[in-house]
């Protein structure tokens, strides 16, 4: 068995993904999925980088592209329109303008930056050498909480992305995760299992089992995403993702529509 929906798929508009959205849809059906959701990187609000996100001017093209996929596959695949937006403190206003531009089915909030450092960007990898890893983890979790509290997001993406290159804290950060899970629960935000970590140096799903257990115990709703940047990534390792969810204690996951939980699916 695999989860029926992949909610984290990109498009070539971000400048670093390949394949047409139609090809992602075809791959999804081949993988046995019933539902997909695109969540391409929202235009950056703090700078412009055509290799990381589309520009604000390209947003209408994004909507049109996905709406075309939705129409084409209307009798065989449910297609949701989401977006993955960065949380950058101080830019909430600019971010909310983008998020209010379209009736998204869900918005994934992601933390890829600590201050101005793109900690998961291979081009900024060398900055890790000058960092206190424990502090990076604490800063990261504080940002996740701050992100959730803005109320601008529905799902938090890859919630232990700091481990991407294999850096591990010396200190026990369990309490940071517990606090974060409580905030998600209070804010009514879901967490995703993101299988792309298996394709990264850390070679683990985001988040790790011990982390996911804390979210399950706190009663935080769950979604699944492959973070596909090419059609062959769609639904990738979803068998492992489902196994992880069960092991963590999840008995169900959720589907979104119009920025609300549409229904729950039993595992
Ligand atoms: Zn990307
Ligand atoms: Fe991301
Ligand atoms: Fe992504
Ligand atoms: Zn992502």
XYZ file of N, CA and C and ligand atoms in Angstrom:
805
model
N 0.827 -1.213 0.000
C 0.000 0.000 0.000
C 0.864 1.266 0.000
N 0.332 2.287 -0.645
C 1.009 3.586 -0.612
C -0.033 4.672 -0.341
N 0.426 5.853 0.131
C -0.517 6.966 0.300
C -1.117 7.317 -1.063
N -2.372 7.782 -1.100
C -3.016 8.031 -2.396
C -2.667 9.384 -3.000
N -2.050 10.273 -2.204
C -1.815 11.629 -2.707
C -0.377 12.099 -2.489
N 0.190 12.699 -3.520
C 1.520 13.328 -3.425
C 1.305 14.837 -3.520
N 1.565 15.544 -2.426
C 1.262 16.972 -2.336
C 2.464 17.886 -2.530
N 3.579 17.352 -2.965
C 4.759 18.221 -3.065
C 5.489 17.942 -4.370
N 5.049 18.647 -5.415
C 5.657 18.475 -6.731
C 5.972 19.848 -7.318
N 7.105 19.926 -7.971
C 7.551 21.205 -8.535
C 7.284 21.277 -10.038
N 7.593 22.408 -10.635
C 7.442 22.580 -12.092
C 8.708 23.292 -12.604
N 8.935 23.259 -13.905
C 10.152 23.893 -14.431
C 10.200 25.412 -14.200
N 9.084 26.006 -13.776
C 9.105 27.458 -13.530
C 10.112 27.848 -12.456
N 10.458 26.903 -11.567
C 11.404 27.253 -10.486
C 12.838 27.299 -10.989
N 13.059 26.830 -12.224
C 14.403 26.926 -12.785
C 15.319 25.768 -12.435
N 14.877 24.869 -11.539
C 15.748 23.732 -11.216
C 14.976 22.405 -11.177
N 13.782 22.403 -11.814
C 13.032 21.145 -11.939
C 12.834 20.885 -13.427
N 12.679 19.625 -13.794
C 12.486 19.300 -15.209
C 11.217 18.488 -15.427
N 10.689 18.541 -16.644
C 9.500 17.772 -17.001
C 8.255 18.636 -16.950
N 7.350 18.383 -17.894
C 6.104 19.153 -17.930
C 5.157 18.658 -16.835
N 4.317 19.533 -16.306
C 3.343 19.107 -15.297
C 2.503 17.904 -15.761
N 2.191 17.843 -17.059
C 1.439 16.693 -17.594
C 2.215 15.392 -17.350
N 3.533 15.475 -17.479
C 4.346 14.270 -17.286
C 4.354 13.834 -15.814
N 4.254 14.815 -14.912
C 4.151 14.484 -13.484
C 2.835 13.755 -13.236
N 1.782 14.233 -13.903
C 0.468 13.611 -13.736
C 0.482 12.180 -14.266
N 1.092 11.990 -15.422
C 1.198 10.637 -15.999
C 1.960 9.720 -15.043
N 3.063 10.233 -14.497
C 3.881 9.431 -13.575
C 3.074 9.075 -12.329
N 2.240 10.012 -11.887
C 1.426 9.770 -10.690
C 0.459 8.619 -10.927
N -0.161 8.607 -12.095
C -1.113 7.532 -12.373
C -0.402 6.198 -12.508
N 0.782 6.237 -13.107
C 1.563 5.003 -13.206
C 1.938 4.472 -11.822
N 2.187 5.422 -10.897
C 2.575 5.023 -9.537
C 1.364 4.575 -8.722
N 0.162 4.755 -9.272
C -1.034 4.312 -8.561
C -1.648 5.373 -7.652
N -1.278 6.632 -7.854
C -1.848 7.700 -7.022
C -3.231 8.101 -7.537
N -4.061 8.600 -6.630
C -5.403 9.069 -7.010
C -5.459 10.587 -7.040
N -4.487 11.203 -6.381
C -4.525 12.661 -6.240
C -3.101 13.201 -6.214
N -2.925 14.388 -6.824
C -1.626 15.050 -6.756
C -1.833 16.525 -6.446
N -0.795 17.129 -5.921
C -0.841 18.558 -5.685
C 0.500 19.165 -6.055
N 0.439 20.194 -6.890
C 1.674 20.920 -7.209
C 1.923 21.944 -6.110
N 3.174 22.086 -5.732
C 3.553 23.065 -4.710
C 4.910 23.619 -5.128
N 4.884 24.367 -6.219
C 6.165 24.907 -6.683
C 6.620 26.033 -5.757
N 7.911 26.338 -5.824
C 8.469 27.398 -4.981
C 7.809 28.730 -5.323
N 7.244 29.374 -4.324
C 6.648 30.700 -4.518
C 7.757 31.705 -4.827
N 7.435 32.764 -5.561
C 8.447 33.782 -5.844
C 9.116 34.241 -4.547
N 10.429 34.368 -4.589
C 11.150 34.869 -3.417
C 10.703 36.287 -3.098
N 10.624 36.583 -1.803
C 10.205 37.928 -1.405
C 11.393 38.792 -0.973
N 12.519 38.141 -0.687
C 13.668 38.885 -0.146
C 14.759 39.111 -1.187
N 14.657 38.451 -2.326
C 15.624 38.633 -3.407
C 15.028 37.963 -4.636
N 15.710 38.046 -5.786
C 15.234 37.306 -6.952
C 16.305 36.315 -7.353
N 15.899 35.081 -7.633
C 16.848 34.094 -8.127
C 16.114 33.131 -9.053
N 16.250 33.357 -10.367
C 15.509 32.534 -11.339
C 15.893 31.059 -11.312
N 16.986 30.713 -10.595
C 17.343 29.298 -10.490
C 16.699 28.631 -9.280
N 16.000 29.418 -8.482
C 15.353 28.829 -7.299
C 13.837 28.972 -7.344
N 13.340 30.134 -7.773
C 11.882 30.307 -7.837
C 11.457 31.077 -9.089
N 10.180 30.922 -9.403
C 9.592 31.742 -10.459
C 9.536 33.190 -9.971
N 9.234 34.103 -10.879
C 9.069 35.499 -10.475
C 7.576 35.759 -10.260
N 7.267 36.868 -9.648
C 5.846 37.205 -9.400
C 5.078 37.257 -10.725
N 5.750 37.741 -11.750
C 5.100 37.852 -13.071
C 4.706 36.492 -13.643
N 5.379 35.437 -13.203
C 5.095 34.100 -13.741
C 3.957 33.370 -13.020
N 3.465 33.948 -11.930
C 2.411 33.264 -11.168
C 1.195 32.889 -12.024
N 0.669 33.807 -12.853
C -0.490 33.436 -13.674
C -0.202 32.239 -14.585
N 1.024 32.157 -15.074
C 1.422 31.034 -15.926
C 1.383 29.727 -15.118
N 1.813 29.817 -13.878
C 1.778 28.649 -12.982
C 0.341 28.165 -12.806
N -0.556 29.086 -12.472
C -1.961 28.692 -12.254
C -2.532 28.050 -13.521
N -2.272 28.685 -14.664
C -2.836 28.223 -15.927
C -2.343 26.811 -16.253
N -1.034 26.623 -16.058
C -0.424 25.331 -16.344
C -1.085 24.203 -15.540
N -1.282 24.458 -14.251
C -1.843 23.409 -13.387
C -3.343 23.235 -13.668
N -4.008 24.338 -13.948
C -5.438 24.224 -14.289
C -5.616 23.390 -15.558
N -4.687 23.515 -16.498
C -4.744 22.700 -17.719
C -4.611 21.215 -17.380
N -3.688 20.911 -16.455
C -3.500 19.511 -16.047
C -4.782 19.009 -15.389
N -5.347 19.854 -14.528
C -6.574 19.479 -13.814
C -7.690 19.143 -14.815
N -7.828 19.974 -15.844
C -8.870 19.752 -16.848
C -8.608 18.465 -17.615
N -7.367 18.325 -18.072
C -7.033 17.184 -18.911
C -7.274 15.846 -18.210
N -7.015 15.802 -16.903
C -7.115 14.530 -16.180
C -8.348 14.464 -15.276
N -9.326 15.304 -15.563
C -10.451 15.443 -14.628
C -11.195 14.132 -14.357
N -11.123 13.186 -15.281
C -11.851 11.936 -15.021
C -10.983 10.813 -14.464
N -9.699 11.089 -14.210
C -8.871 9.996 -13.693
C -7.921 10.380 -12.554
N -7.763 11.679 -12.294
C -6.801 12.092 -11.265
C -7.270 13.419 -10.669
N -7.286 13.499 -9.348
C -7.634 14.781 -8.719
C -6.356 15.620 -8.631
N -6.437 16.855 -9.090
C -5.255 17.710 -9.134
C -5.476 18.939 -8.253
N -4.638 19.103 -7.250
C -4.742 20.248 -6.345
C -3.669 21.272 -6.700
N -3.975 22.510 -6.370
C -3.021 23.588 -6.661
C -2.550 24.189 -5.347
N -1.299 23.934 -5.040
C -0.701 24.481 -3.827
C 0.511 25.312 -4.185
N 1.241 25.689 -3.160
C 2.483 26.426 -3.389
C 3.369 26.219 -2.168
N 4.681 26.232 -2.374
C 5.638 26.103 -1.268
C 6.277 27.466 -1.052
N 5.925 28.097 0.049
C 6.431 29.449 0.291
C 7.468 29.448 1.401
N 8.511 30.211 1.188
C 9.551 30.358 2.206
C 9.054 31.224 3.335
N 9.503 30.905 4.533
C 9.238 31.823 5.632
C 10.506 32.637 5.865
N 10.413 33.939 5.631
C 11.537 34.845 5.885
C 11.017 35.960 6.798
N 11.451 35.951 8.087
C 10.934 36.957 9.016
C 11.137 38.376 8.476
N 10.125 39.187 8.637
C 10.203 40.566 8.147
C 9.544 40.730 6.783
N 9.265 39.603 6.121
C 8.673 39.664 4.777
C 7.261 39.056 4.754
N 6.634 38.994 5.919
C 5.303 38.365 6.014
C 4.292 39.056 5.097
N 4.358 40.393 5.083
C 3.433 41.186 4.286
C 3.531 40.811 2.798
N 4.767 40.821 2.296
C 4.993 40.494 0.877
C 4.565 39.057 0.569
N 4.822 38.165 1.515
C 4.443 36.763 1.319
C 2.930 36.635 1.265
N 2.235 37.349 2.161
C 0.774 37.187 2.197
C 0.128 37.720 0.924
N 0.742 38.703 0.282
C 0.202 39.206 -0.987
C 0.197 38.074 -2.018
N 1.273 37.299 -2.076
C 1.357 36.174 -3.011
C 0.337 35.100 -2.655
N 0.209 34.825 -1.367
C -0.682 33.737 -0.945
C -2.154 34.095 -1.117
N -2.432 35.384 -1.182
C -3.826 35.798 -1.383
C -4.145 36.016 -2.861
N -3.147 35.808 -3.699
C -3.315 36.054 -5.129
C -4.180 34.991 -5.814
N -4.329 33.837 -5.166
C -4.991 32.715 -5.833
C -5.657 31.815 -4.789
N -6.788 31.179 -5.145
C -7.436 30.264 -4.180
C -6.745 28.902 -4.117
N -5.569 28.881 -3.513
C -4.805 27.635 -3.406
C -5.576 26.599 -2.600
N -5.283 25.326 -2.856
C -5.850 24.261 -2.029
C -5.082 24.132 -0.714
N -3.790 24.447 -0.757
C -2.983 24.439 0.477
C -1.695 25.197 0.211
N -1.109 25.669 1.295
C 0.185 26.354 1.205
C 1.162 25.618 2.119
N 2.279 25.198 1.537
C 3.333 24.562 2.336
C 4.294 25.656 2.793
N 4.522 25.728 4.083
C 5.502 26.679 4.622
C 6.828 25.969 4.790
N 7.880 26.570 4.262
C 9.190 25.932 4.355
C 10.226 26.905 4.878
N 11.104 26.372 5.710
C 12.235 27.165 6.187
C 13.475 26.645 5.476
N 13.997 27.456 4.556
C 15.245 27.122 3.841
C 16.350 28.102 4.207
N 16.007 29.134 4.999
C 16.984 30.184 5.332
C 17.033 30.439 6.831
N 18.238 30.552 7.347
C 18.434 31.038 8.709
C 19.182 32.352 8.552
N 18.556 33.423 8.938
C 18.975 34.773 8.572
C 19.125 34.774 7.063
N 20.271 35.097 6.510
C 20.310 35.089 5.044
C 20.987 33.857 4.465
N 21.234 32.909 5.338
C 21.991 31.719 4.924
C 21.045 30.618 4.429
N 21.206 30.240 3.164
C 20.430 29.132 2.599
C 21.101 27.835 3.020
N 20.795 27.378 4.238
C 21.545 26.279 4.857
C 21.424 24.949 4.108
N 20.383 24.808 3.259
C 20.259 23.535 2.536
C 20.750 23.662 1.093
N 21.261 24.827 0.752
C 21.739 25.069 -0.609
C 23.186 24.575 -0.747
N 23.430 23.613 -1.646
C 24.800 23.095 -1.792
C 25.828 24.202 -2.032
N 25.393 25.288 -2.676
C 26.336 26.384 -2.941
C 26.728 27.138 -1.671
N 25.951 26.974 -0.612
C 26.275 27.652 0.650
C 26.706 26.643 1.719
N 27.030 25.444 1.269
C 27.378 24.353 2.176
C 28.569 24.698 3.065
N 29.546 25.362 2.449
C 30.810 25.627 3.139
C 30.600 26.500 4.384
N 29.515 27.233 4.444
C 29.238 28.059 5.636
C 28.955 27.212 6.886
N 28.576 25.940 6.672
C 28.348 25.053 7.813
C 29.611 24.958 8.685
N 30.774 25.037 8.028
C 32.042 24.889 8.768
C 32.242 25.942 9.844
N 31.595 27.075 9.671
C 31.767 28.151 10.656
C 30.607 28.204 11.648
N 29.733 27.211 11.601
C 28.530 27.259 12.434
C 28.608 26.299 13.614
N 27.897 26.681 14.669
C 27.683 25.809 15.814
C 26.409 25.011 15.480
N 26.571 23.721 15.221
C 25.454 22.903 14.730
C 24.270 22.911 15.713
N 24.575 22.864 17.012
C 23.480 22.904 18.001
C 22.653 24.178 17.836
N 23.363 25.284 17.648
C 22.672 26.567 17.499
C 21.857 26.600 16.199
N 22.405 26.020 15.137
C 21.669 25.967 13.867
C 20.350 25.216 14.070
N 20.409 24.093 14.768
C 19.182 23.323 15.028
C 18.183 24.149 15.836
N 18.681 24.834 16.866
C 17.760 25.631 17.709
C 17.148 26.767 16.897
N 17.976 27.422 16.102
C 17.458 28.520 15.259
C 16.424 27.991 14.279
N 16.705 26.826 13.721
C 15.793 26.230 12.742
C 14.427 25.938 13.374
N 14.439 25.309 14.541
C 13.152 24.982 15.185
C 12.406 26.244 15.605
N 13.161 27.260 16.049
C 12.502 28.529 16.421
C 11.814 29.126 15.188
N 12.456 29.024 14.030
C 11.861 29.552 12.794
C 10.621 28.754 12.381
N 10.675 27.433 12.568
C 9.486 26.617 12.247
C 8.292 27.074 13.078
N 8.555 27.354 14.360
C 7.450 27.782 15.243
C 6.931 29.152 14.824
N 7.882 30.036 14.536
C 7.506 31.393 14.118
C 6.694 31.331 12.821
N 7.109 30.468 11.928
C 6.445 30.273 10.639
C 5.008 29.801 10.870
N 4.842 28.787 11.698
C 3.503 28.243 11.972
C 2.600 29.318 12.572
N 3.173 30.118 13.479
C 2.359 31.116 14.194
C 1.864 32.255 13.304
N 2.459 32.435 12.136
C 1.974 33.508 11.267
C 0.564 33.205 10.771
N 0.174 31.920 10.791
C -1.156 31.545 10.308
C -1.264 31.596 8.793
N -0.146 31.784 8.111
C -0.194 31.920 6.646
C -0.064 30.583 5.918
N 0.267 29.517 6.662
C 0.575 28.243 6.019
C -0.338 27.130 6.534
N -0.519 26.096 5.725
C -1.393 24.981 6.105
C -0.608 23.725 6.464
N 0.533 23.563 5.816
C 1.360 22.367 6.005
C 2.800 22.861 6.175
N 3.553 22.267 7.086
C 4.965 22.625 7.172
C 5.780 21.576 6.419
N 6.669 22.051 5.567
C 7.446 21.164 4.709
C 8.711 20.653 5.375
N 9.078 19.425 5.015
C 10.364 18.816 5.442
C 10.908 19.390 6.757
N 10.237 18.987 7.883
C 10.466 19.654 9.169
C 11.747 19.280 9.932
N 12.649 18.545 9.281
C 13.999 18.483 9.864
C 15.044 18.599 8.740
N 14.756 19.545 7.842
C 15.642 19.787 6.691
C 17.080 20.094 7.104
N 17.293 20.594 8.317
C 18.669 20.900 8.774
C 19.597 19.699 8.737
N 19.021 18.499 8.697
C 19.897 17.315 8.693
C 20.383 16.943 7.286
N 19.946 17.721 6.279
C 20.164 17.360 4.872
C 21.568 16.838 4.544
N 22.589 17.527 5.046
C 23.966 17.115 4.723
C 24.580 16.201 5.789
N 23.752 15.814 6.753
C 24.238 14.867 7.764
C 24.727 15.497 9.060
N 24.593 16.817 9.206
C 24.988 17.455 10.469
C 24.014 17.066 11.572
N 24.549 16.648 12.711
C 23.702 16.234 13.836
C 24.061 17.047 15.069
N 23.067 17.392 15.867
C 23.374 18.165 17.072
C 24.044 17.297 18.135
N 24.894 17.907 18.923
C 25.513 17.203 20.056
C 24.505 17.157 21.198
N 23.853 18.292 21.404
C 22.854 18.388 22.472
C 21.594 17.638 22.077
N 20.812 17.268 23.065
C 19.510 16.653 22.806
C 18.515 17.770 22.483
N 17.957 17.746 21.279
C 17.029 18.814 20.878
C 15.565 18.365 20.957
N 15.327 17.254 21.660
C 13.958 16.726 21.750
C 12.958 17.797 22.201
N 13.328 18.580 23.203
C 12.379 19.583 23.717
C 12.043 20.645 22.672
N 12.989 20.935 21.790
C 12.718 21.875 20.692
C 11.618 21.303 19.793
N 11.721 20.012 19.514
C 10.731 19.366 18.643
C 9.380 19.315 19.343
N 9.385 18.986 20.635
C 8.133 18.910 21.403
C 7.428 20.267 21.378
N 8.192 21.336 21.632
C 7.609 22.693 21.617
C 7.039 23.014 20.238
N 7.775 22.619 19.200
C 7.360 22.904 17.822
C 6.070 22.154 17.490
N 6.006 20.889 17.894
C 4.807 20.087 17.624
C 3.598 20.691 18.337
N 3.807 21.197 19.560
C 2.694 21.821 20.293
C 2.177 23.048 19.554
N 3.117 23.845 19.044
C 2.725 25.055 18.305
C 1.942 24.666 17.051
N 2.402 23.648 16.324
C 1.687 23.208 15.107
C 0.258 22.801 15.466
N 0.147 22.052 16.554
C -1.171 21.574 16.971
C -2.085 22.771 17.290
N -1.544 23.713 18.075
C -2.344 24.894 18.453
C -2.739 25.721 17.233
N -1.855 25.785 16.251
C -2.124 26.616 15.068
C -2.909 25.858 14.007
N -3.172 24.583 14.239
C -3.945 23.799 13.274
C -3.199 23.554 11.977
N -1.889 23.367 12.092
C -1.066 23.183 10.897
C -0.668 21.709 10.776
N -0.571 21.216 9.555
C -0.194 19.821 9.337
C 1.312 19.708 9.098
N 1.801 18.482 9.161
C 3.221 18.225 8.926
C 3.296 17.249 7.754
N 4.364 17.336 6.952
C 4.456 16.388 5.839
C 5.574 15.380 6.062
N 5.352 14.193 5.540
C 6.445 13.245 5.360
C 6.942 13.512 3.947
N 8.223 13.836 3.833
C 8.813 14.249 2.561
C 9.934 13.264 2.229
N 9.730 12.515 1.146
C 10.683 11.432 0.842
C 11.959 11.904 0.144
N 12.059 13.203 -0.160
C 13.232 13.661 -0.913
C 14.529 13.508 -0.124
N 14.438 13.421 1.204
C 15.654 13.231 2.007
C 16.403 11.963 1.624
N 15.660 10.987 1.105
C 16.299 9.733 0.681
C 17.187 9.944 -0.541
N 16.978 11.060 -1.226
C 17.785 11.361 -2.421
C 18.858 12.401 -2.106
N 19.062 12.684 -0.836
C 20.027 13.701 -0.398
C 21.130 13.041 0.439
N 22.245 13.742 0.709
C 23.343 13.084 1.440
C 22.907 12.370 2.724
N 21.943 12.937 3.453
C 21.530 12.316 4.722
C 20.897 10.933 4.506
N 20.297 10.736 3.307
C 19.677 9.451 2.955
C 18.628 8.984 3.964
N 17.799 9.913 4.389
C 16.699 9.618 5.323
C 15.483 10.426 4.906
N 14.317 9.888 5.156
C 13.082 10.657 4.945
C 13.070 11.837 5.925
N 12.453 12.951 5.505
C 12.167 14.060 6.435
C 10.753 13.870 6.953
N 10.447 13.900 8.217
C 11.415 13.902 9.308
C 11.757 12.470 9.732
N 12.757 12.364 10.598
C 13.169 11.076 11.153
C 12.044 10.497 12.012
N 12.113 9.195 12.221
C 11.077 8.511 13.011
C 10.900 9.142 14.392
N 12.001 9.412 15.099
C 11.881 9.948 16.464
C 11.179 11.305 16.459
N 11.408 12.088 15.413
C 10.774 13.402 15.287
C 9.296 13.226 14.943
N 9.012 12.343 14.007
C 7.625 12.147 13.559
C 6.744 11.623 14.691
N 7.319 10.780 15.546
C 6.568 10.260 16.697
C 6.050 11.393 17.569
N 6.871 12.428 17.716
C 6.486 13.568 18.564
C 5.298 14.308 17.940
N 5.302 14.445 16.614
C 4.173 15.094 15.932
C 2.917 14.219 16.027
N 3.106 12.911 15.897
C 1.964 11.990 15.997
C 1.363 12.065 17.404
N 2.221 12.053 18.421
C 1.738 12.126 19.812
C 0.989 13.424 20.071
N 1.434 14.504 19.423
C 0.803 15.812 19.636
C -0.507 15.935 18.841
N -0.782 14.973 17.969
C -2.027 15.015 17.191
C -1.970 15.966 16.005
N -0.783 16.165 15.459
C -0.629 17.040 14.288
C -0.988 16.254 13.023
N -1.902 16.775 12.183
C -2.294 16.058 10.958
C -1.110 15.849 10.010
N -1.245 14.855 9.143
C -0.135 14.421 8.290
C -0.482 14.474 6.801
N 0.505 14.872 5.975
C 0.377 14.747 4.515
C 1.648 14.063 3.989
N 1.614 13.698 2.704
C 2.780 13.060 2.090
C 3.243 13.851 0.867
N 4.553 13.928 0.672
C 5.083 14.605 -0.503
C 6.409 14.000 -0.924
N 6.620 13.961 -2.236
C 7.897 13.434 -2.740
C 8.890 14.559 -2.986
N 8.398 15.811 -3.010
C 9.239 16.955 -3.380
C 9.851 16.707 -4.768
N 9.002 16.208 -5.669
C 9.460 15.836 -7.008
C 9.982 17.050 -7.774
N 11.175 16.908 -8.314
C 11.745 17.910 -9.213
C 11.905 17.326 -10.618
N 11.435 16.094 -10.797
C 11.348 15.465 -12.118
C 10.248 14.402 -12.042
N 9.620 14.080 -13.193
C 8.469 13.168 -13.149
C 8.764 11.842 -12.439
N 9.967 11.305 -12.590
C 10.234 9.992 -11.985
C 10.280 10.051 -10.456
N 10.308 11.258 -9.889
C 10.283 11.385 -8.420
C 8.875 11.239 -7.844
N 7.863 11.386 -8.674
C 6.482 11.418 -8.166
C 6.131 10.120 -7.435
N 5.662 10.251 -6.218
C 5.277 9.084 -5.422
C 6.450 8.202 -5.028
N 7.634 8.723 -5.201
C 8.832 7.911 -4.955
C 8.979 7.566 -3.468
N 9.280 6.320 -3.191
C 9.484 5.815 -1.817
C 8.264 6.000 -0.922
N 7.090 6.050 -1.525
C 5.877 6.234 -0.726
C 5.555 5.001 0.133
N 6.041 3.825 -0.287
C 5.850 2.643 0.567
C 6.606 2.834 1.884
N 7.831 3.352 1.771
C 8.630 3.603 2.987
C 7.990 4.697 3.836
N 7.423 5.696 3.154
C 6.793 6.819 3.871
C 5.604 6.325 4.688
N 4.826 5.435 4.098
C 3.641 4.918 4.797
C 4.060 4.065 5.997
N 5.106 3.301 5.793
C 5.630 2.468 6.871
C 6.095 3.355 8.038
N 6.767 4.436 7.688
C 7.251 5.378 8.709
C 6.077 5.987 9.478
N 5.032 6.361 8.748
C 3.856 6.964 9.385
C 3.246 5.992 10.393
N 3.113 4.738 9.980
C 2.543 3.714 10.875
C 3.408 3.548 12.106
N 4.714 3.436 11.870
C 5.641 3.226 12.974
C 5.596 4.377 13.968
N 5.358 5.582 13.445
C 5.311 6.761 14.306
C 4.000 6.828 15.085
N 3.031 6.035 14.670
C 1.764 6.010 15.399
C 0.618 6.693 14.675
N 0.823 7.086 13.424
C -0.266 7.707 12.661
C -1.235 6.642 12.159
N -2.539 6.903 12.298
C -3.553 5.984 11.788
C -4.284 6.578 10.594
N -3.946 7.833 10.256
C -4.623 8.496 9.132
C -3.779 9.668 8.630
N -4.123 10.142 7.434
C -3.510 11.359 6.913
C -4.610 12.201 6.287
N -4.272 13.396 5.845
C -5.337 14.305 5.414
C -5.144 14.787 3.981
N -6.278 15.147 3.370
C -6.281 15.765 2.044
C -6.823 17.181 2.208
N -6.336 18.094 1.397
C -6.733 19.495 1.506
C -7.528 19.963 0.288
N -8.383 20.935 0.539
C -9.083 21.633 -0.543
C -9.423 23.025 -0.036
N -9.234 24.018 -0.870
C -9.548 25.408 -0.476
C -8.961 25.783 0.886
N -7.757 25.314 1.144
C -7.009 25.647 2.351
C -7.634 25.102 3.632
N -8.402 24.036 3.463
C -8.979 23.357 4.644
C -8.810 21.853 4.467
N -8.817 21.139 5.599
C -8.776 19.685 5.494
C -10.088 19.231 4.866
N -9.957 18.550 3.736
C -11.136 18.118 2.976
C -11.659 16.806 3.536
N -10.719 15.878 3.775
C -11.101 14.612 4.409
C -9.878 13.893 4.923
N -10.162 12.888 5.753
C -9.088 12.094 6.335
C -9.096 10.726 5.675
N -7.909 10.195 5.475
C -7.791 8.865 4.857
C -7.131 7.939 5.886
N -7.786 6.821 6.151
C -7.232 5.839 7.095
C -6.045 5.115 6.482
N -5.071 4.854 7.295
C -3.886 4.124 6.815
C -4.147 2.628 6.929
Zn 13.281 23.028 -5.367
Fe 11.749 23.002 0.323
Fe 9.891 21.522 -2.559
Zn 10.741 21.400 -0.536
